[in-house]
Amino acid sequence: MKRILSTLAILLCIPLSNLPAQNRFIPQDTTINVSTEVEGDTLLAGRQIFSLLSESFSGGGTVIVRQSGTLRNALLSHINSNSERVIIGYRIRIYFDNSQNARVRSEAIANQFVREYPHIKAYLSHVNPYFKVTVGDFRTKYEAQQFASQISSRYPSVFIVREQIGYPIVSTSGTSL
């Protein structure tokens, strides 16, 4: 009896999560961006600090920046390599269906949303058999909840999903666009 209990205790201590039967397949969305460029007042989005220093402002002096081509190229390389950053954040799902006309309907809903909210990105995705439309790139769940409450009258089946998002641009007011 002791031998059976000790064997059972040893077996219970072995982690079962490493067994192949425990690994689950997690489907990945295929995403298509259907929105326009983000408009908004941001600190340095799309601008270079060296060009800002060279601009003259009323009541101010003039700054002359002499930089080598190597420095300019290094800065552009750094900007390009970091432009596709992704983080874990929140999006709002406004459509989720698997009916026969789900693809056409999801495209129509995404286009309608982009017309109503041109500053918010909309994403079409398909994981067989579902077509989905998610919107926004929100850093926090609170931001997503605020926007979801704004659009819930127009899109009554909204819910918040946690997924990888594009790095949202922060406006000067401190909120994500």
Short mmCIF file of C-alpha atoms in Angstrom, two decimals:
data_model
loop_
_atom_site.label_atom_id
_atom_site.label_comp_id
_atom_site.label_asym_id
_atom_site.label_seq_id
_atom_site.Cartn_x
_atom_site.Cartn_y
_atom_site.Cartn_z
CA MET A 1 0.00 0.00 0.00
CA LYS A 2 2.88 2.35 0.84
CA ARG A 3 4.48 1.58 -2.52
CA ILE A 4 1.27 2.45 -4.38
CA LEU A 5 0.82 5.69 -2.44
CA SER A 6 4.43 6.76 -2.99
CA THR A 7 4.19 5.97 -6.72
CA LEU A 8 0.95 7.93 -6.92
CA ALA A 9 2.53 10.88 -5.08
CA ILE A 10 5.49 10.91 -7.50
CA LEU A 11 3.18 10.81 -10.51
CA LEU A 12 1.17 13.73 -9.17
CA CYS A 13 4.34 15.80 -8.80
CA ILE A 14 5.28 15.42 -12.49
CA PRO A 15 3.94 18.39 -14.46
CA LEU A 16 1.41 17.17 -16.98
CA SER A 17 1.51 20.35 -19.06
CA ASN A 18 4.54 19.16 -21.04
CA LEU A 19 2.72 16.17 -22.47
CA PRO A 20 1.98 16.47 -26.21
CA ALA A 21 -1.71 15.74 -25.74
CA GLN A 22 -2.03 18.84 -23.57
CA ASN A 23 -0.83 21.28 -26.24
CA ARG A 24 -3.76 23.01 -27.87
CA PHE A 25 -3.93 24.53 -31.33
CA ILE A 26 -4.64 28.24 -31.13
CA PRO A 27 -5.90 29.66 -34.45
CA GLN A 28 -4.33 32.91 -35.61
CA ASP A 29 -6.29 35.70 -37.23
CA THR A 30 -5.45 36.90 -40.69
CA THR A 31 -5.73 40.67 -40.48
CA ILE A 32 -6.40 43.22 -43.20
CA ASN A 33 -6.13 46.91 -42.33
CA VAL A 34 -8.92 48.92 -43.98
CA SER A 35 -8.48 52.29 -42.32
CA THR A 36 -6.97 55.57 -43.37
CA GLU A 37 -3.91 57.17 -41.85
CA VAL A 38 -4.20 58.38 -38.26
CA GLU A 39 -4.76 62.09 -38.04
CA GLY A 40 -3.95 63.93 -34.88
CA ASP A 41 -1.58 66.18 -33.08
CA THR A 42 1.34 64.08 -31.90
CA LEU A 43 4.71 64.98 -30.52
CA LEU A 44 7.13 63.68 -33.16
CA ALA A 45 5.05 61.31 -35.28
CA GLY A 46 6.43 61.37 -38.80
CA ARG A 47 8.93 64.13 -38.02
CA GLN A 48 12.62 64.24 -37.28
CA ILE A 49 14.06 66.09 -34.33
CA PHE A 50 16.83 67.61 -36.45
CA SER A 51 14.36 69.24 -38.84
CA LEU A 52 12.36 70.58 -35.89
CA LEU A 53 15.46 72.18 -34.40
CA SER A 54 16.21 73.93 -37.69
CA GLU A 55 12.76 75.53 -37.95
CA SER A 56 12.54 79.15 -36.87
CA PHE A 57 9.78 80.27 -34.54
CA SER A 58 8.58 83.78 -33.78
CA GLY A 59 10.53 85.38 -30.97
CA GLY A 60 13.20 82.69 -31.00
CA GLY A 61 16.72 82.33 -32.28
CA THR A 62 17.99 80.25 -35.15
CA VAL A 63 19.54 76.84 -34.65
CA ILE A 64 21.83 75.49 -37.34
CA VAL A 65 22.19 71.71 -37.30
CA ARG A 66 25.13 70.24 -39.17
CA GLN A 67 24.84 66.50 -39.30
CA SER A 68 26.58 63.96 -41.44
CA GLY A 69 24.74 61.72 -43.88
CA THR A 70 25.77 58.74 -41.75
CA LEU A 71 23.89 60.11 -38.74
CA ARG A 72 20.82 60.89 -40.86
CA ASN A 73 20.88 57.36 -42.33
CA ALA A 74 21.31 55.80 -38.88
CA LEU A 75 18.32 57.76 -37.58
CA LEU A 76 16.15 56.73 -40.56
CA SER A 77 17.23 53.11 -40.12
CA HIS A 78 16.29 53.23 -36.43
CA ILE A 79 12.89 54.77 -37.24
CA ASN A 80 12.16 52.14 -39.89
CA SER A 81 13.18 49.22 -37.68
CA ASN A 82 10.94 50.39 -34.83
CA SER A 83 7.95 51.47 -36.89
CA GLU A 84 6.35 48.00 -36.85
CA ARG A 85 6.36 47.51 -33.10
CA VAL A 86 3.50 45.54 -31.61
CA ILE A 87 2.35 45.33 -28.02
CA ILE A 88 -0.41 43.48 -26.19
CA GLY A 89 -3.40 45.75 -25.93
CA TYR A 90 -7.11 45.85 -26.58
CA ARG A 91 -9.40 46.11 -29.58
CA ILE A 92 -13.16 46.25 -29.85
CA ARG A 93 -14.91 43.55 -31.86
CA ILE A 94 -17.93 45.03 -33.62
CA TYR A 95 -18.80 42.07 -35.85
CA PHE A 96 -18.45 38.29 -35.50
CA ASP A 97 -20.38 35.89 -37.71
CA ASN A 98 -20.14 32.72 -39.79
CA SER A 99 -23.23 32.97 -41.99
CA GLN A 100 -23.10 32.62 -45.78
CA ASN A 101 -22.94 36.37 -46.34
CA ALA A 102 -20.58 37.06 -43.42
CA ARG A 103 -17.66 38.09 -45.63
CA VAL A 104 -19.64 40.71 -47.56
CA ARG A 105 -21.30 41.92 -44.37
CA SER A 106 -17.98 42.21 -42.49
CA GLU A 107 -16.47 44.27 -45.32
CA ALA A 108 -19.52 46.55 -45.36
CA ILE A 109 -19.40 47.03 -41.59
CA ALA A 110 -15.66 47.78 -41.64
CA ASN A 111 -16.07 50.34 -44.44
CA GLN A 112 -19.03 51.94 -42.66
CA PHE A 113 -17.01 52.20 -39.44
CA VAL A 114 -14.05 53.82 -41.26
CA ARG A 115 -16.40 56.40 -42.77
CA GLU A 116 -17.86 57.21 -39.34
CA TYR A 117 -14.54 57.15 -37.44
CA PRO A 118 -11.71 57.88 -39.92
CA HIS A 119 -9.15 58.33 -37.13
CA ILE A 120 -9.69 54.77 -35.74
CA LYS A 121 -8.26 51.75 -37.57
CA ALA A 122 -10.54 48.85 -38.49
CA TYR A 123 -9.30 45.29 -39.01
CA LEU A 124 -10.99 42.50 -40.97
CA SER A 125 -9.99 38.99 -39.97
CA HIS A 126 -11.02 35.45 -40.77
CA VAL A 127 -10.51 32.32 -38.72
CA ASN A 128 -12.43 29.56 -40.38
CA PRO A 129 -15.46 29.71 -40.28
CA TYR A 130 -15.79 33.15 -38.62
CA PHE A 131 -15.41 36.61 -40.14
CA LYS A 132 -14.55 39.30 -37.62
CA VAL A 133 -14.24 43.08 -37.57
CA THR A 134 -12.22 44.61 -34.75
CA VAL A 135 -11.46 48.29 -34.35
CA GLY A 136 -8.92 50.45 -32.56
CA ASP A 137 -5.53 50.02 -30.97
CA PHE A 138 -6.01 50.71 -27.27
CA ARG A 139 -3.21 50.45 -24.71
CA THR A 140 -5.51 49.93 -21.73
CA LYS A 141 -8.83 48.20 -21.19
CA TYR A 142 -10.19 51.44 -19.77
CA GLU A 143 -9.59 53.28 -23.08
CA ALA A 144 -11.27 50.43 -24.96
CA GLN A 145 -14.26 50.47 -22.59
CA GLN A 146 -14.69 54.22 -23.05
CA PHE A 147 -14.78 53.92 -26.82
CA ALA A 148 -16.97 50.80 -26.69
CA SER A 149 -19.57 52.71 -24.69
CA GLN A 150 -19.50 55.49 -27.33
CA ILE A 151 -20.21 53.10 -30.21
CA SER A 152 -22.45 50.58 -28.44
CA SER A 153 -25.64 52.30 -29.61
CA ARG A 154 -24.52 52.02 -33.26
CA TYR A 155 -22.91 48.56 -32.89
CA PRO A 156 -24.88 46.75 -30.15
CA SER A 157 -22.86 43.51 -30.16
CA VAL A 158 -19.51 45.09 -29.24
CA PHE A 159 -17.08 43.38 -26.90
CA ILE A 160 -13.45 43.95 -25.97
CA VAL A 161 -10.71 41.53 -27.01
CA ARG A 162 -7.11 41.39 -25.85
CA GLU A 163 -4.60 40.88 -28.66
CA GLN A 164 -1.48 42.20 -30.31
CA ILE A 165 -1.98 45.75 -31.50
CA GLY A 166 0.02 48.24 -33.48
CA TYR A 167 1.90 50.66 -31.27
CA PRO A 168 -0.65 53.51 -30.93
CA ILE A 169 0.50 57.09 -31.37
CA VAL A 170 0.07 59.17 -28.22
CA SER A 171 -1.36 62.64 -28.69
CA THR A 172 -0.19 65.69 -26.75
CA SER A 173 -3.22 65.35 -24.47
CA GLY A 174 -1.83 61.98 -23.30
CA THR A 175 -4.43 59.71 -24.84
CA SER A 176 -3.97 57.14 -27.57
CA LEU A 177 -5.39 57.92 -30.98
#
